[in-house]
PDB file of C-alpha atoms in Angstrom:
ATOM      1  CA  UNK A 121      -1.447  15.167  -5.533  1.00 76.00           C
ATOM      2  CA  UNK A 122       1.571  14.402  -3.368  1.00 84.00           C
ATOM      3  CA  UNK A 123       0.607  11.280  -1.405  1.00 92.00           C
ATOM      4  CA  UNK A 124       3.427   9.252   0.111  1.00 91.00           C
ATOM      5  CA  UNK A 125       3.733   6.209   2.327  1.00 93.00           C
ATOM      6  CA  UNK A 126       5.174   7.594   5.586  1.00 93.00           C
ATOM      7  CA  UNK A 127       3.975   5.216   8.310  1.00 96.00           C
ATOM      8  CA  UNK A 128       4.359   1.539   9.130  1.00 96.00           C
ATOM      9  CA  UNK A 129       2.718  -0.105  12.151  1.00 95.00           C
ATOM     10  CA  UNK A 130       4.146  -3.343  13.520  1.00 95.00           C
ATOM     11  CA  UNK A 131       2.685  -5.415  16.343  1.00 96.00           C
ATOM     12  CA  UNK A 132       5.102  -6.981  18.824  1.00 95.00           C
ATOM     13  CA  UNK A 133       4.799  -8.632  22.214  1.00 94.00           C
ATOM     14  CA  UNK A 134       7.922  -6.635  23.190  1.00 95.00           C
ATOM     15  CA  UNK A 135       7.907  -3.216  21.497  1.00 97.00           C
ATOM     16  CA  UNK A 136      10.747  -1.912  23.667  1.00 97.00           C
ATOM     17  CA  UNK A 137      13.066  -4.775  22.699  1.00 97.00           C
ATOM     18  CA  UNK A 138      12.233  -4.464  18.987  1.00 97.00           C
ATOM     19  CA  UNK A 139      12.697  -0.686  19.127  1.00 98.00           C
ATOM     20  CA  UNK A 140      16.120  -1.265  20.696  1.00 97.00           C
ATOM     21  CA  UNK A 141      17.048  -3.572  17.821  1.00 97.00           C
ATOM     22  CA  UNK A 142      16.042  -1.035  15.138  1.00 95.00           C
ATOM     23  CA  UNK A 143      17.745   1.801  17.009  1.00 95.00           C
ATOM     24  CA  UNK A 144      20.970  -0.130  17.487  1.00 95.00           C
ATOM     25  CA  UNK A 145      21.336  -1.758  14.068  1.00 94.00           C
ATOM     26  CA  UNK A 146      19.506   0.664  11.757  1.00 91.00           C
ATOM     27  CA  UNK A 147      20.158   4.006  13.491  1.00 89.00           C
ATOM     28  CA  UNK A 148      16.471   4.764  13.993  1.00 92.00           C
ATOM     29  CA  UNK A 149      15.588   7.485  16.481  1.00 92.00           C
ATOM     30  CA  UNK A 150      12.755   7.406  18.996  1.00 95.00           C
ATOM     31  CA  UNK A 151       9.795   9.738  18.366  1.00 95.00           C
ATOM     32  CA  UNK A 152       7.915   8.818  21.536  1.00 96.00           C
ATOM     33  CA  UNK A 153       6.117   6.230  23.639  1.00 97.00           C
ATOM     34  CA  UNK A 154       2.535   5.621  24.694  1.00 96.00           C
ATOM     35  CA  UNK A 155       1.328   4.777  28.185  1.00 95.00           C
ATOM     36  CA  UNK A 156       0.346   1.348  26.782  1.00 94.00           C
ATOM     37  CA  UNK A 157       3.983   0.533  25.906  1.00 96.00           C
ATOM     38  CA  UNK A 158       3.959   1.353  22.181  1.00 97.00           C
ATOM     39  CA  UNK A 159       7.140   2.874  20.726  1.00 98.00           C
ATOM     40  CA  UNK A 160       7.408   5.137  17.657  1.00 97.00           C
ATOM     41  CA  UNK A 161      10.711   5.372  15.777  1.00 96.00           C
ATOM     42  CA  UNK A 162      11.866   7.220  12.686  1.00 93.00           C
ATOM     43  CA  UNK A 163      14.558   6.843  10.066  1.00 88.00           C
ATOM     44  CA  UNK A 164      14.066  10.576   9.357  1.00 86.00           C
ATOM     45  CA  UNK A 165      11.192  10.002   6.919  1.00 88.00           C
ATOM     46  CA  UNK A 166       8.974   7.144   8.132  1.00 91.00           C
ATOM     47  CA  UNK A 167       7.173   6.787  11.441  1.00 95.00           C
ATOM     48  CA  UNK A 168       7.694   3.150  12.417  1.00 96.00           C
ATOM     49  CA  UNK A 169       5.279   2.456  15.271  1.00 97.00           C
ATOM     50  CA  UNK A 170       5.748  -0.750  17.218  1.00 97.00           C
ATOM     51  CA  UNK A 171       2.473  -1.534  18.938  1.00 96.00           C
ATOM     52  CA  UNK A 172       1.543  -3.990  21.666  1.00 94.00           C
ATOM     53  CA  UNK A 173      -1.226  -6.444  20.749  1.00 93.00           C
ATOM     54  CA  UNK A 174      -4.681  -5.175  21.730  1.00 86.00           C
ATOM     55  CA  UNK A 175      -7.423  -7.531  22.940  1.00 79.00           C
ATOM     56  CA  UNK A 176      -5.953 -10.424  20.959  1.00 67.00           C
ATOM     57  CA  UNK A 177      -7.115  -8.779  17.720  1.00 63.00           C
ATOM     58  CA  UNK A 178      -3.758  -7.938  16.173  1.00 62.00           C
ATOM     59  CA  UNK A 179      -1.359 -10.635  15.057  1.00 82.00           C
ATOM     60  CA  UNK A 180       2.346 -10.108  15.610  1.00 89.00           C
ATOM     61  CA  UNK A 181       4.007  -8.616  12.518  1.00 89.00           C
ATOM     62  CA  UNK A 182       3.022  -5.878  10.088  1.00 89.00           C
ATOM     63  CA  UNK A 183      -0.356  -4.426  11.027  1.00 91.00           C
ATOM     64  CA  UNK A 184      -0.978  -1.564   8.604  1.00 93.00           C
ATOM     65  CA  UNK A 185       0.695   1.349   6.866  1.00 95.00           C
ATOM     66  CA  UNK A 186      -0.076   4.997   6.383  1.00 96.00           C
ATOM     67  CA  UNK A 187      -0.163   7.522   3.580  1.00 96.00           C
ATOM     68  CA  UNK A 188       0.247  11.272   3.903  1.00 95.00           C
ATOM     69  CA  UNK A 189      -2.345  13.284   2.050  1.00 96.00           C
ATOM     70  CA  UNK A 190      -2.754  16.986   1.373  1.00 93.00           C
ATOM     71  CA  UNK A 191      -6.529  17.261   1.528  1.00 93.00           C
ATOM     72  CA  UNK A 192      -9.108  14.798   2.873  1.00 96.00           C
ATOM     73  CA  UNK A 193     -11.847  16.309   0.682  1.00 96.00           C
ATOM     74  CA  UNK A 194      -9.884  15.379  -2.445  1.00 96.00           C
ATOM     75  CA  UNK A 195      -9.465  11.812  -1.167  1.00 96.00           C
ATOM     76  CA  UNK A 196     -13.184  11.613  -0.344  1.00 97.00           C
ATOM     77  CA  UNK A 197     -14.028  12.703  -3.903  1.00 97.00           C
ATOM     78  CA  UNK A 198     -11.616  10.173  -5.402  1.00 96.00           C
ATOM     79  CA  UNK A 199     -13.037   7.402  -3.221  1.00 97.00           C
ATOM     80  CA  UNK A 200     -16.548   8.345  -4.325  1.00 96.00           C
ATOM     81  CA  UNK A 201     -15.444   8.070  -7.986  1.00 96.00           C
ATOM     82  CA  UNK A 202     -13.141   5.036  -7.824  1.00 95.00           C
ATOM     83  CA  UNK A 203     -14.061   3.071  -4.670  1.00 95.00           C
ATOM     84  CA  UNK A 204     -17.541   4.125  -3.527  1.00 95.00           C
ATOM     85  CA  UNK A 205     -17.857   1.136  -1.180  1.00 94.00           C
ATOM     86  CA  UNK A 206     -14.896   2.376   0.894  1.00 95.00           C
ATOM     87  CA  UNK A 207     -15.668   4.098   4.194  1.00 93.00           C
ATOM     88  CA  UNK A 208     -13.475   6.754   5.779  1.00 96.00           C
ATOM     89  CA  UNK A 209     -13.292   6.610   9.561  1.00 96.00           C
ATOM     90  CA  UNK A 210     -11.819   9.176  11.931  1.00 96.00           C
ATOM     91  CA  UNK A 211      -8.646   8.275  13.849  1.00 96.00           C
ATOM     92  CA  UNK A 212      -6.969   9.991  16.802  1.00 94.00           C
ATOM     93  CA  UNK A 213      -4.290  11.811  14.791  1.00 93.00           C
ATOM     94  CA  UNK A 214      -1.658  11.236  17.478  1.00 94.00           C
ATOM     95  CA  UNK A 215       1.834   9.768  17.191  1.00 94.00           C
ATOM     96  CA  UNK A 216       0.433   6.249  16.733  1.00 94.00           C
ATOM     97  CA  UNK A 217      -2.522   7.031  14.444  1.00 94.00           C
ATOM     98  CA  UNK A 218      -3.391   8.949  11.318  1.00 96.00           C
ATOM     99  CA  UNK A 219      -6.255  11.421  11.047  1.00 97.00           C
ATOM    100  CA  UNK A 220      -8.414   9.007   9.040  1.00 98.00           C
ATOM    101  CA  UNK A 221      -8.551   5.309   8.144  1.00 97.00           C
ATOM    102  CA  UNK A 222      -9.690   3.450   5.026  1.00 98.00           C
ATOM    103  CA  UNK A 223      -9.480  -0.168   3.885  1.00 96.00           C
ATOM    104  CA  UNK A 224      -8.174  -1.110   0.429  1.00 96.00           C
ATOM    105  CA  UNK A 225      -9.875  -3.712  -1.845  1.00 95.00           C
ATOM    106  CA  UNK A 226      -7.755  -6.483  -0.316  1.00 94.00           C
ATOM    107  CA  UNK A 227      -8.822  -5.551   3.216  1.00 93.00           C
ATOM    108  CA  UNK A 228      -5.552  -3.856   4.203  1.00 94.00           C
ATOM    109  CA  UNK A 229      -6.070  -0.994   6.666  1.00 94.00           C
ATOM    110  CA  UNK A 230      -4.498   2.291   5.544  1.00 97.00           C
ATOM    111  CA  UNK A 231      -4.117   5.261   7.878  1.00 97.00           C
ATOM    112  CA  UNK A 232      -4.238   8.724   6.307  1.00 98.00           C
ATOM    113  CA  UNK A 233      -2.431  11.752   7.730  1.00 96.00           C
ATOM    114  CA  UNK A 234      -2.357  15.425   6.843  1.00 93.00           C
ATOM    115  CA  UNK A 235       0.603  15.987   9.205  1.00 90.00           C
ATOM    116  CA  UNK A 236       3.294  13.560   7.971  1.00 90.00           C
ATOM    117  CA  UNK A 237       2.640  11.136  10.871  1.00 93.00           C
ATOM    118  CA  UNK A 238       4.645  13.404  13.194  1.00 90.00           C
ATOM    119  CA  UNK A 239       7.950  12.684  11.441  1.00 87.00           C
ATOM    120  CA  UNK A 240      10.614  15.375  11.741  1.00 76.00           C
ATOM    121  CA  UNK A 241      11.662  17.509   8.799  1.00 70.00           C
ATOM    122  CA  UNK A 242      15.264  16.342   8.570  1.00 63.00           C
ATOM    123  CA  UNK A 243      17.465  15.179   5.725  1.00 65.00           C
ATOM    124  CA  UNK A 244      17.298  11.419   5.229  1.00 64.00           C
ATOM    125  CA  UNK A 245      20.457   9.488   5.890  1.00 66.00           C
ATOM    126  CA  UNK A 246      21.408   5.847   5.510  1.00 68.00           C
ATOM    127  CA  UNK A 247      20.275   3.377   6.586  1.00 71.00           C
ATOM    128  CA  UNK A 248      16.661   4.142   5.710  1.00 71.00           C
ATOM    129  CA  UNK A 249      13.603   2.332   4.389  1.00 76.00           C
ATOM    130  CA  UNK A 250      13.428   2.342   0.590  1.00 75.00           C
ATOM    131  CA  UNK A 251      10.945  -0.408  -0.297  1.00 80.00           C
ATOM    132  CA  UNK A 252       7.613  -1.812   0.884  1.00 81.00           C
ATOM    133  CA  UNK A 253       5.885  -4.695  -0.910  1.00 85.00           C
ATOM    134  CA  UNK A 254       2.462  -6.334  -0.705  1.00 82.00           C
ATOM    135  CA  UNK A 255       1.362  -9.683  -2.046  1.00 87.00           C
ATOM    136  CA  UNK A 256      -2.370  -9.765  -2.855  1.00 89.00           C
ATOM    137  CA  UNK A 257      -4.510 -12.106  -4.958  1.00 91.00           C
ATOM    138  CA  UNK A 258      -6.418  -9.210  -6.594  1.00 92.00           C
ATOM    139  CA  UNK A 259      -3.347  -7.274  -7.730  1.00 92.00           C
ATOM    140  CA  UNK A 260      -4.997  -5.235 -10.512  1.00 94.00           C
ATOM    141  CA  UNK A 261      -7.873  -4.107  -8.292  1.00 95.00           C
ATOM    142  CA  UNK A 262      -5.527  -3.075  -5.456  1.00 94.00           C
ATOM    143  CA  UNK A 263      -3.159  -1.353  -7.908  1.00 94.00           C
ATOM    144  CA  UNK A 264      -6.042   0.619  -9.438  1.00 96.00           C
ATOM    145  CA  UNK A 265      -7.162   1.674  -5.949  1.00 96.00           C
ATOM    146  CA  UNK A 266      -3.769   3.183  -5.034  1.00 95.00           C
ATOM    147  CA  UNK A 267      -3.231   4.772  -8.442  1.00 95.00           C
ATOM    148  CA  UNK A 268      -6.720   6.300  -8.721  1.00 96.00           C
ATOM    149  CA  UNK A 269      -7.296   7.304  -5.084  1.00 96.00           C
ATOM    150  CA  UNK A 270      -3.802   8.388  -4.009  1.00 95.00           C
ATOM    151  CA  UNK A 271      -2.134   9.181  -7.330  1.00 93.00           C
ATOM    152  CA  UNK A 272       0.596   6.563  -6.965  1.00 93.00           C
ATOM    153  CA  UNK A 273       2.581   5.660 -10.063  1.00 88.00           C
TER     154      UNK A 273
END
């Protein structure tokens, strides 16, 4: 299994301004924009989508992240074995969404993509993202979820 984190969704009142900051100071390139004002950037590996708040539901800051997967049937089987209470929901599969969505034991939304979240196949250069961290009260349960369902080490 070759699952990788390849997507990070941020919520901002001003996606265009934040995208300008990341483009200027971290050499990120634009992947595209939505009619709603969302902006997707890349460092050559990650899709960093900066989303406008929707219906007051999303707080400003990190919203969710995404994992590339090879085969949804394998993930469904692993969820059945290791996290049977977890539901898989369909997503739009566009530049700002994965193909599917699950929620981890902490309640963190995770998008799943079989198409690398529309990131280009280019050699990574610096600067680039190298670390993501989560702080959760049920660390062992969340760790087991990512290890058993997605094969993370």
